[in-house]
Every structure is written in structure tokens, then in C-alpha cells.
mmCIF file of C-alpha atoms in Angstrom:
data_model
loop_
_atom_site.group_PDB
_atom_site.id
_atom_site.type_symbol
_atom_site.label_atom_id
_atom_site.label_comp_id
_atom_site.label_asym_id
_atom_site.label_seq_id
_atom_site.Cartn_x
_atom_site.Cartn_y
_atom_site.Cartn_z
ATOM 1 C CA MET A 1 0.020 -0.024 0.370
ATOM 2 C CA PHE A 2 1.079 3.483 -0.787
ATOM 3 C CA ASN A 3 1.315 5.751 2.447
ATOM 4 C CA LEU A 4 -1.583 8.114 2.889
ATOM 5 C CA LYS A 5 -0.195 11.425 1.238
ATOM 6 C CA LEU A 6 1.134 9.582 -1.541
ATOM 7 C CA GLU A 7 -2.424 7.885 -2.154
ATOM 8 C CA LYS A 8 -4.217 11.157 -2.204
ATOM 9 C CA ASN A 9 -1.765 12.618 -4.861
ATOM 10 C CA PHE A 10 -1.974 9.681 -6.906
ATOM 11 C CA ILE A 11 -5.959 9.913 -6.704
ATOM 12 C CA SER A 12 -5.718 13.420 -7.566
ATOM 13 C CA HIS A 13 -3.913 13.066 -10.454
ATOM 14 C CA LEU A 14 -6.156 10.142 -11.814
ATOM 15 C CA PHE A 15 -8.879 12.521 -11.348
ATOM 16 C CA PHE A 16 -7.609 15.140 -13.409
ATOM 17 C CA LEU A 17 -6.214 13.021 -15.979
ATOM 18 C CA GLU A 18 -9.527 11.045 -16.645
ATOM 19 C CA ALA A 19 -11.635 14.026 -16.791
ATOM 20 C CA ARG A 20 -9.146 15.813 -18.903
ATOM 21 C CA PHE A 21 -9.006 13.094 -21.735
ATOM 22 C CA CYS A 22 -13.092 12.832 -21.552
ATOM 23 C CA LEU A 23 -13.463 16.434 -21.799
ATOM 24 C CA LEU A 24 -11.321 16.483 -25.210
ATOM 25 C CA LYS A 25 -13.272 13.234 -26.449
ATOM 26 C CA LYS A 26 -16.875 13.588 -25.462
ATOM 27 C CA PHE A 27 -18.173 15.132 -22.200
ATOM 28 C CA LYS A 28 -21.226 12.812 -21.852
ATOM 29 C CA HIS A 29 -18.798 10.233 -21.168
ATOM 30 C CA LEU A 30 -17.372 11.748 -18.072
ATOM 31 C CA ILE A 31 -19.780 9.604 -16.152
ATOM 32 C CA CYS A 32 -17.679 6.431 -17.175
ATOM 33 C CA TYR A 33 -14.368 7.730 -16.158
ATOM 34 C CA TYR A 34 -15.436 8.672 -12.938
ATOM 35 C CA ILE A 35 -17.193 4.974 -12.424
ATOM 36 C CA LYS A 36 -13.535 3.899 -13.302
ATOM 37 C CA ILE A 37 -11.808 6.097 -11.525
ATOM 38 C CA SER A 38 -14.190 4.947 -8.290
ATOM 39 C CA VAL A 39 -13.285 1.141 -9.159
ATOM 40 C CA VAL A 40 -9.522 1.811 -9.067
ATOM 41 C CA PHE A 41 -9.956 4.050 -6.016
ATOM 42 C CA LEU A 42 -11.885 1.391 -4.092
ATOM 43 C CA GLU A 43 -9.162 -0.476 -4.479
ATOM 44 C CA ILE A 44 -6.532 1.571 -2.924
ATOM 45 C CA GLN A 45 -8.660 2.958 0.125
ATOM 46 C CA ARG A 46 -12.302 2.278 0.626
ATOM 47 C CA ASP A 47 -12.889 4.475 3.974
ATOM 48 C CA ASN A 48 -12.295 8.142 1.956
ATOM 49 C CA ILE A 49 -14.023 7.163 -0.953
ATOM 50 C CA CYS A 50 -17.000 9.575 -0.465
ATOM 51 C CA TYR A 51 -14.529 12.507 0.292
ATOM 52 C CA TYR A 52 -12.982 12.235 -2.979
ATOM 53 C CA LEU A 53 -16.099 11.546 -5.240
ATOM 54 C CA PHE A 54 -18.371 14.146 -3.488
ATOM 55 C CA LYS A 55 -16.068 17.009 -2.544
ATOM 56 C CA PRO A 56 -16.486 19.934 -4.454
ATOM 57 C CA ASN A 57 -14.083 19.730 -7.556
ATOM 58 C CA PRO A 58 -14.210 22.529 -10.430
ATOM 59 C CA ILE A 59 -12.896 20.014 -13.339
ATOM 60 C CA PHE A 60 -16.407 18.151 -12.535
ATOM 61 C CA PRO A 61 -19.799 20.064 -13.124
ATOM 62 C CA LYS A 62 -21.948 20.479 -10.407
ATOM 63 C CA LYS A 63 -24.339 17.461 -10.585
ATOM 64 C CA LEU A 64 -21.458 15.248 -10.442
ATOM 65 C CA SER A 65 -19.615 16.964 -7.257
#
């Protein structure tokens, strides 16, 4: 397992890269990447999944925050 700080940075980069890739392709597919990231995240650190998925984040539209 990564240490907590590294996990947080790793997840942040995944969110950013996946969201950016999706926005460059088709915005409507964002939810698919969001779900894919959720699965990756759950494997890394289940306890804080809600914090990362539901915290306000300007990368994502309000409806997904």
C-alpha cells in the first residue's frame, strides 16, 4: 500500500487525467471515467471514497460533485 499522502496525490492525478481526457473526447462520457476511477480508488482506500467522489471539484460539473 502507498502511504496516505501518496495515495491522495495518486488519486488526484487520476481524477485530473481521466477528466481531462474525457473532456477532450466527449463530455457525456465523463460519468464512465468517474465510475472507472471509483473502482480504482476503492481498491486503494475504501474508507475515504465519499470524500474524493463528492467533495467540490471545479474539474467536474455540479451534478457530479
